XYZ file of C-alpha atoms in Angstrom:
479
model
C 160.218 218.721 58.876
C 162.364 217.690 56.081
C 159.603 214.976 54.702
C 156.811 217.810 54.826
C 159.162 219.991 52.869
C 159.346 216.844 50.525
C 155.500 216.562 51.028
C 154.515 220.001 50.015
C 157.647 219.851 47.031
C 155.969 216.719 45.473
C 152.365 218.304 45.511
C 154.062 221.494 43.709
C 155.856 219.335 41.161
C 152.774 217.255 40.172
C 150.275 220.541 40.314
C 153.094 222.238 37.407
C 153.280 218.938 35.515
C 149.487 219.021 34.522
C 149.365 222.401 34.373
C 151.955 222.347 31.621
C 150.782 218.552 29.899
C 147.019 219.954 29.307
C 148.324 222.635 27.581
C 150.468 220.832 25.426
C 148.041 218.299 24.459
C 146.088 221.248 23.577
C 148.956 222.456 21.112
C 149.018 218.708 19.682
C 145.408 218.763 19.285
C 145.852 222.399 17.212
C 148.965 220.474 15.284
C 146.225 217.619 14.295
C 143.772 219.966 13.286
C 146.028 221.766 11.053
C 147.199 218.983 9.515
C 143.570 218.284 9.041
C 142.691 221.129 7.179
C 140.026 222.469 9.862
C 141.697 225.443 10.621
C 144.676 227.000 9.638
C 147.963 227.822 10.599
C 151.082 229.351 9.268
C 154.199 226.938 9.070
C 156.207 228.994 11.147
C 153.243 228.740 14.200
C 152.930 224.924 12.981
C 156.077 224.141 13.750
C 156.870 226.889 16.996
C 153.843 224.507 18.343
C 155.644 221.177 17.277
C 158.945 222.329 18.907
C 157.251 223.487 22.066
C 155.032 220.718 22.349
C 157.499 217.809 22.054
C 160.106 219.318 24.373
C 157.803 220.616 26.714
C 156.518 217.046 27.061
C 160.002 215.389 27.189
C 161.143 217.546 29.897
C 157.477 217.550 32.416
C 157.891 213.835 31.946
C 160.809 213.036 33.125
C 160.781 215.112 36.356
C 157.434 213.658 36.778
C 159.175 210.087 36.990
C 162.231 211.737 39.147
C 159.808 213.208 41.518
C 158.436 210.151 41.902
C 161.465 208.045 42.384
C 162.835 211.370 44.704
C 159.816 210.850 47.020
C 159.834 206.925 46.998
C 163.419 206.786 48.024
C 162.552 208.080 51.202
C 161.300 205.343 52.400
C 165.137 203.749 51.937
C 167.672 206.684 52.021
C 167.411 210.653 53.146
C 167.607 212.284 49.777
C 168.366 216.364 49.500
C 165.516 218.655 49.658
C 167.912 221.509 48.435
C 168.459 219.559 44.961
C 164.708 218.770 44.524
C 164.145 222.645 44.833
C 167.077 223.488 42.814
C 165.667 220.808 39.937
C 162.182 222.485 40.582
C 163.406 225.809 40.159
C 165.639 225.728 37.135
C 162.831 223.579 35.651
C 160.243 226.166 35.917
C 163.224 228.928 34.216
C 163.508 226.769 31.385
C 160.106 226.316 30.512
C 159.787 230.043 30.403
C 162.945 230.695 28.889
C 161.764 227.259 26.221
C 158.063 228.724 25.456
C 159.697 232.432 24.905
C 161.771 231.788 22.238
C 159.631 229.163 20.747
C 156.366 230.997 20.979
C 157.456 234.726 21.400
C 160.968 234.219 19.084
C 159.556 231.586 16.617
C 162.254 229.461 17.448
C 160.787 226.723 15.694
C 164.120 223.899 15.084
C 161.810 220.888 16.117
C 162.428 219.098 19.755
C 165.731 217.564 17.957
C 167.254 220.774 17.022
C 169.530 219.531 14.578
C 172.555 221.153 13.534
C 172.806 223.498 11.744
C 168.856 224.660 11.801
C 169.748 226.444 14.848
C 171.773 228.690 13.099
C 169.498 229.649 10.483
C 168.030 232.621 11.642
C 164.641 232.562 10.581
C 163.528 233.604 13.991
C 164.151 236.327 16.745
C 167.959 236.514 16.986
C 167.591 236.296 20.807
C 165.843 233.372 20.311
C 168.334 230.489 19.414
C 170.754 231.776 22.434
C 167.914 231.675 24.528
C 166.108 228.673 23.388
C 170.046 226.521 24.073
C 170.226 228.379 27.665
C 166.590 227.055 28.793
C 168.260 223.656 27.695
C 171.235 224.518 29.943
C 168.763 225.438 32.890
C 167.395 221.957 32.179
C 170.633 220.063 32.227
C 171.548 221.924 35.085
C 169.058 221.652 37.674
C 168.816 217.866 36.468
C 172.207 216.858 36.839
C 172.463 218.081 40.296
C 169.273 216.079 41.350
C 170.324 213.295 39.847
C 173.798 213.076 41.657
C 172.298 213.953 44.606
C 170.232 210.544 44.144
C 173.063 208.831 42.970
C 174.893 209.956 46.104
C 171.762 209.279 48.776
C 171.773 205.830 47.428
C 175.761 204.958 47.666
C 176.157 205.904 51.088
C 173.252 203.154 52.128
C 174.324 200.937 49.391
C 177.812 199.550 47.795
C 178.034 199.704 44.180
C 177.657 195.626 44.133
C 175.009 196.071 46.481
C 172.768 199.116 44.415
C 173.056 197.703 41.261
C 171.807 193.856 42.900
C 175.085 191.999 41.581
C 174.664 189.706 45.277
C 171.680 188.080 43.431
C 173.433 186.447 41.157
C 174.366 184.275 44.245
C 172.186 181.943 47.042
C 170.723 183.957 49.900
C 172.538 187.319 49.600
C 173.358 188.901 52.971
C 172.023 192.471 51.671
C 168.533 192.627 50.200
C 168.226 195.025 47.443
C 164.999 196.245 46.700
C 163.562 196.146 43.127
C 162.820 200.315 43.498
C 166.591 200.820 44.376
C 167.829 198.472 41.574
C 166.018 200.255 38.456
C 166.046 203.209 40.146
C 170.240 203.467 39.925
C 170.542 201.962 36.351
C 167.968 204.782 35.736
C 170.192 207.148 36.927
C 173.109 206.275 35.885
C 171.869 205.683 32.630
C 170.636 209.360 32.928
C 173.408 210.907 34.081
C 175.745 209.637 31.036
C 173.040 211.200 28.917
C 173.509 214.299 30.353
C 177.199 214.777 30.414
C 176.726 213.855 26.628
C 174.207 217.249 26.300
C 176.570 219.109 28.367
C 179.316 218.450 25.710
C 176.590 218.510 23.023
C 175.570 222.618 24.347
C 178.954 223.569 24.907
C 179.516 222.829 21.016
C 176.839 224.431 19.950
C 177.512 227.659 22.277
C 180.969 227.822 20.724
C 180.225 228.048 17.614
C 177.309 230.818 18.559
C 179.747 233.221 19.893
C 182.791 232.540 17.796
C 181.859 234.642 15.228
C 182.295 231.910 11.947
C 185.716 230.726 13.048
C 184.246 227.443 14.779
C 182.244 225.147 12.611
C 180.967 221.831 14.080
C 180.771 218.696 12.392
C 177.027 217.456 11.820
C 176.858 213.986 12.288
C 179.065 214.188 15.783
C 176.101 216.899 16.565
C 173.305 214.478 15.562
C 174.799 211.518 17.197
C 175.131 213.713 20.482
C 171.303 214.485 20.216
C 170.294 211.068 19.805
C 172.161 209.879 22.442
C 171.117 212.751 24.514
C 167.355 212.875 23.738
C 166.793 209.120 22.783
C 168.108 207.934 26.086
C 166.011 210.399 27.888
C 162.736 209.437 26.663
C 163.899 205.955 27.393
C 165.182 206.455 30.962
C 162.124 208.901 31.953
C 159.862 205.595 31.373
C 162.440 203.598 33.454
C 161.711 205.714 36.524
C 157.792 205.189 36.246
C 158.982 201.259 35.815
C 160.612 201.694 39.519
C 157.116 203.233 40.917
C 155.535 200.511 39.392
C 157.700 198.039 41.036
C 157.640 199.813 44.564
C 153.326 200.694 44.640
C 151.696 197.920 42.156
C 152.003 195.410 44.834
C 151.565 197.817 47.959
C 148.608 199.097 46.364
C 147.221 195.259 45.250
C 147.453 194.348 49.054
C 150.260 191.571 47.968
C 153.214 190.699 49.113
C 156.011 192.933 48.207
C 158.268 192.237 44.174
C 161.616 191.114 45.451
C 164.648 190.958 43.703
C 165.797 187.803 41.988
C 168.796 186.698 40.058
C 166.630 187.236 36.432
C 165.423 190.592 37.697
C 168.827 191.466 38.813
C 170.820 190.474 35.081
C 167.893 192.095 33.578
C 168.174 195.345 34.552
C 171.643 195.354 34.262
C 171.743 194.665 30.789
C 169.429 196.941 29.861
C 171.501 199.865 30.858
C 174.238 198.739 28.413
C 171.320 197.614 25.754
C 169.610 201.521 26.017
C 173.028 203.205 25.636
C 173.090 202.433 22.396
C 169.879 201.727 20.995
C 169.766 205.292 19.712
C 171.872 204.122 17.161
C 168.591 203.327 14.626
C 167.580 206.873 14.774
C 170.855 207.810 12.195
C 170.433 204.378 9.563
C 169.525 206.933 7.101
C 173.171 208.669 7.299
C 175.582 206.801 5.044
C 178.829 208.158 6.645
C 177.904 206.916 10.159
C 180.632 203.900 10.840
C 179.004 200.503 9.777
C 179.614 199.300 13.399
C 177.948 201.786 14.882
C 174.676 200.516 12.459
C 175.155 196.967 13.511
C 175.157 197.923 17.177
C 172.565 200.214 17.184
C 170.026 196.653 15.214
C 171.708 194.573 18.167
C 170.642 196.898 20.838
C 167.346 197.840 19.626
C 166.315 194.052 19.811
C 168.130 193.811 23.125
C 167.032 196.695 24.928
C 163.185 195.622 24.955
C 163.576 192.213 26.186
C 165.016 192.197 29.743
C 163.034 195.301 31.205
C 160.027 194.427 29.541
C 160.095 190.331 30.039
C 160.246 190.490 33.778
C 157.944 194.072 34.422
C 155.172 191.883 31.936
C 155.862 188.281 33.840
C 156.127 190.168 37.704
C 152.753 191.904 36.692
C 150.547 188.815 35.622
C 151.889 186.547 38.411
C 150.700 189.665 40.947
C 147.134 189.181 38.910
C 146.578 186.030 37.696
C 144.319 184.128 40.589
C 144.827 186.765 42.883
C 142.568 188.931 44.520
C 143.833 192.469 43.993
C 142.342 195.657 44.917
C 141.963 196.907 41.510
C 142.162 201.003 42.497
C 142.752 203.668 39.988
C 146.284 203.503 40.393
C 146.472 200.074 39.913
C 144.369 200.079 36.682
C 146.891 202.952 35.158
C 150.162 201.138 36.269
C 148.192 197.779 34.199
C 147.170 200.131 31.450
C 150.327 201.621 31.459
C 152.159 198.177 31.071
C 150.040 197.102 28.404
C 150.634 200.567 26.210
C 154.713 200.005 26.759
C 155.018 196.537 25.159
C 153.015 197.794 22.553
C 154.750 200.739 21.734
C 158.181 199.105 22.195
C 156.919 196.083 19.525
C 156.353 199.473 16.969
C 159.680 201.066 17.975
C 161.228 197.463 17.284
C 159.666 197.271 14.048
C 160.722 200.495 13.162
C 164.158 199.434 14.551
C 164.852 196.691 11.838
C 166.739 198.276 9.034
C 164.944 196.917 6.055
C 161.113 198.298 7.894
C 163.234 201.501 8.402
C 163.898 202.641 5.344
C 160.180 202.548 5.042
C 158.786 203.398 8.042
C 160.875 206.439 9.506
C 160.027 209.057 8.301
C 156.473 208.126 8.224
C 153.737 208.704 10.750
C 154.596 205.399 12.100
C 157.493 207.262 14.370
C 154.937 209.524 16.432
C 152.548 206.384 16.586
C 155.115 204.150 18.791
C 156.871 207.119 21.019
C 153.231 208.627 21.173
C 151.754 204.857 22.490
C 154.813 203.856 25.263
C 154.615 207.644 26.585
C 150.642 208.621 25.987
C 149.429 205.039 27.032
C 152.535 203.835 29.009
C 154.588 206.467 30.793
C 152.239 209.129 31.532
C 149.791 206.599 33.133
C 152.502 205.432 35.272
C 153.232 208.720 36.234
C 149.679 209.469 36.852
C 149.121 205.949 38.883
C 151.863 207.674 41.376
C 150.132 210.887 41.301
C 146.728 209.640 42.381
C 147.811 207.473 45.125
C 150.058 209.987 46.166
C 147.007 212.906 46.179
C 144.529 210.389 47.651
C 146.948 208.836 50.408
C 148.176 212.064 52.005
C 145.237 213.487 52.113
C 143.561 210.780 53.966
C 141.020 210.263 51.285
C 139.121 206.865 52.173
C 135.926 207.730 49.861
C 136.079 206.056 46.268
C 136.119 208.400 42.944
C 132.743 208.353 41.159
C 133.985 209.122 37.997
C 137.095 206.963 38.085
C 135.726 204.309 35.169
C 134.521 207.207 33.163
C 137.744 208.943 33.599
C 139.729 205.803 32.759
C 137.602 205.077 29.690
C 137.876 208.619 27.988
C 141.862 208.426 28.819
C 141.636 204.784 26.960
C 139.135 205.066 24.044
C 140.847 208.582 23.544
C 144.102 207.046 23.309
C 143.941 204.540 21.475
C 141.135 206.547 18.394
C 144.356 209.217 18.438
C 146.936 206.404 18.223
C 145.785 204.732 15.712
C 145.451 207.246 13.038
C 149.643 207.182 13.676
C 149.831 203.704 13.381
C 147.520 203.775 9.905
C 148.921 206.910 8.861
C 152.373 205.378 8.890
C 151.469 201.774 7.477
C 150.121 204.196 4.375
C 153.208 205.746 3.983
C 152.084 209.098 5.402
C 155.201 211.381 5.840
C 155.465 212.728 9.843
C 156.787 216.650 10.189
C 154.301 218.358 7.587
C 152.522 220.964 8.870
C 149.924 220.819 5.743
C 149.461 217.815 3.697
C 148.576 218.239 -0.416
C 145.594 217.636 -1.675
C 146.607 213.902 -3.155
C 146.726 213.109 0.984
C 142.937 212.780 1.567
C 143.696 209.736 3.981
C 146.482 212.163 5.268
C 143.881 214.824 6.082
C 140.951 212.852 7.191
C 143.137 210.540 9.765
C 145.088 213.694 11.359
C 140.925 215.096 11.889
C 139.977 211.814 13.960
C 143.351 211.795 15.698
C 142.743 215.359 16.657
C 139.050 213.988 17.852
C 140.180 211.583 19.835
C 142.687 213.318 21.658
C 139.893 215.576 22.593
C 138.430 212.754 24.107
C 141.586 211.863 25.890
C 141.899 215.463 26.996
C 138.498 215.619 28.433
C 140.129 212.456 30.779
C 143.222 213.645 31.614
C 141.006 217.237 32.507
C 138.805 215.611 34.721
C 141.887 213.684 36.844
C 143.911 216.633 36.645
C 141.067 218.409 38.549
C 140.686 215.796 41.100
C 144.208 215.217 41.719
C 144.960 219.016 41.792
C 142.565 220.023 44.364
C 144.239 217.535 46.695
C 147.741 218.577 45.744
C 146.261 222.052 46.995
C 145.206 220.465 50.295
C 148.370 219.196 50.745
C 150.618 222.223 49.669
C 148.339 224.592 52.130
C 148.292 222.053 55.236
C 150.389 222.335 58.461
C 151.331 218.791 58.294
């Protein structure tokens, strides 16, 4: 009973997910188009669009990747249904509670929120305290999920054992599987993130209601966001990493990735590496500690080599010469791979101090966390959703439109990318909701972005259909 509870929980998760991701594509498509001069909006719409948008998309995202890993890790530990509801169900209050203040109170402080901008009331005053308790519901229902992971996978698995450390040696006794291994540095990684926005909302919340007689310092604020948010995105694209690991080979009809000794030290460095890569997001503040600067270059560099040396060499050893059952799924998690290391080599460029100072407030910054999430996470996320709609509901016919989908998704992608990517290489400043008239290249280039993520809409549309229908199926069934 409990796994058709799980079942029918999935199917509801992944039904809400592209309910909510069409529609904010749509609003980044209307951002584009604005920019573009082809119709136009107010600033304080522009950016009540730019804040919903980029948190809404955060947030559906990352529970896409934990409902995932949540469903996967059946197949290894019993996991809590009651914390996958709770997680669903404060989910769904915060993205009410999120697009009412944003869209009904204005709140429009960007995704980051930075302090003090929520405090400038140029809104609805309900809307800041409400906009900072849908990021409460958030933490909330996330935290508990995740511990409840954390805590499904500790009583199967020591701490040596979960995070692989027996690898390191000749023919451990205990076999830990890839999934289980990224899935806890995820987690953990996750976790510390959170108990960093718990401190980071408690802050803010006492200086809401203390009447003037608390004042926060700005850079702790900012360096709590970063950590907070930075690590997030990060982490969320972890989790699709562990599907990846557990279905590309399943779904290939190859032998299953184990764990090795290089897998094993990768992963582990990379949760110290991405706890502190958020550290090039604040070069531009001269009173952040030196050492903080230095460690934040170090990590940058580190934290894209391990994950991403052994997910790139696993993935062409499962291909190369092999005969592999090249499914939709398949083709996304490849895709997928393919739009990470290329987003990650334009996050490290942006990383290096002397490319930041040109490059960060520039175009170039949506272009590299639009390419590893757009053309890397979601299509992970979306590998797992279409083997997960097409295997449980015993669907042996092929999809007809499964190239055509695949190419608009693509083409669409990477038209809408690369206006970023030139954008920012011109020196095109990010965060404006109009551009002056001297930006002609500004204007034209947000215009084709906006056009191709039409086309990329009109993919993700089609599969959203097709996947959804099953996800119906499967939430209305018996079994």
């Amino acid at each position: 009973m409990e796994n058709i509870l799980l079942k029918k929980n999935t199917a509801f998760w992944i039904i809400t997910i592209l309910v909510l991701f069409v529609l904010s594509i749509i609003l980044g498509i209307i951002m584009r188009l604005n920019q573009g001069a082809i119709i136009h909006l107010s600033a304080v719409t522009f950016y009540t669009d730019m804040t919903t948008h980029g948190l809404t998309m955060i947030g559906i995202w990352f529970v896409a990747g934990m409902a995932g890993i949540n469903f996967i890790m059946e197949r290894y530990v019993r996991t809590s249904y009651l914390a996958n509801l709770l997680a669903l169900i404060f989910t769904i209050a915060g993205i009410v509670m999120l697009w009412a203040s944003t869209l009904v109170g204005n709140f429009h402080a960007g995704w980051t929120f930075l302090y003090p901008l929520p405090f400038k009331i140029m809104w609805s005053a309900w809307a800041t305290p409400l906009f900072l308790f849908s990021l409460t519901a958030f933490g909330v229902g996330w935290l508990i999920w995740c511990l409840s992971l954390v805590t499904a996978l500790l009583k199967k698995y020591s701490i040596p054992q979960v995070f692989a450390w027996q690898h390191f040696k000749k023919n451990p006794k205990v076999e830990t599987p890839p999934f289980v291994l990224i899935s806890m540095i995820s987690l953990v990684g996750i976790i510390t993130c959170l108990i960093a926005a718990v401190v980071l909302l408690v802050l803010l919340f006492s200086e809401y209601y203390s009447n003037g007689s608390f004042m926060n310092d700005a850079l702790l604020l900012k360096n709590l966001t970063y950590f907070f948010g930075h690590t997030l995105a990060n982490e969320m694209l972890y989790l699709g990493l562990a599907i990846l690991y557990e279905l590309f080979s399943e779904i290939s009809g190859q032998p299953k990735w184990k764990t090795t000794w290089y897998v094993a030290l990768a992963w582990n460095f990379t949760l110290i590496f991405i706890l502190t890569a958020f550290f090039h997001h604040l070069y531009m503040d001269f009173v952040q500690p030196e050492g903080f600067q230095i460690i934040g270059q170090i990590a940058s560099y580190s934290a894209s080599l391990p994950a991403a040396g052994v997910t790139v060499f696993s993935v062409i050893v499962s291909v190369f010469r092999k005969k592999v059952n090249w499914s939709l799924s398949n083709l996304l998690f490849f895709i997928g791979v393919v739009g990470w290391v290329i987003g990650g080599i334009g996050a490290v460029i942006d990383a290096t101090i002397s490319n930041n100072f040109v490059l960060h407030n520039t175009l170039w910054v949506p272009a590299h966390f639009h390419t590893y999430n757009a053309l890397g996470n979601v299509l992970f996320s979306l590998a797992f959703f279409y083997w997960f709609s097409k295997h449980y509901t015993n669907s042996k016919t092929n999809d007809r439109f499964s190239t055509l989908k695949l190419l608009f998704i693509v083409v669409g992608g990477i038209g809408f990318l690369l206006a970023f990517y030139v954008g920012g290489a011109d020196s095109i400043p990010r965060r404006y909701s109009d551009y002056p008239e001297a930006f002609t290249s500004a204007k034209m280039l947000a215009t084709i972005g906006a056009a191709f993520a039409s086309v990329y809409l009109i993919g993700i549309f089609i599969l959203f259909v097709n996947i959804s229908n099953r996800c119906l199926k499967i939430l209305f069934s018996r079994s």
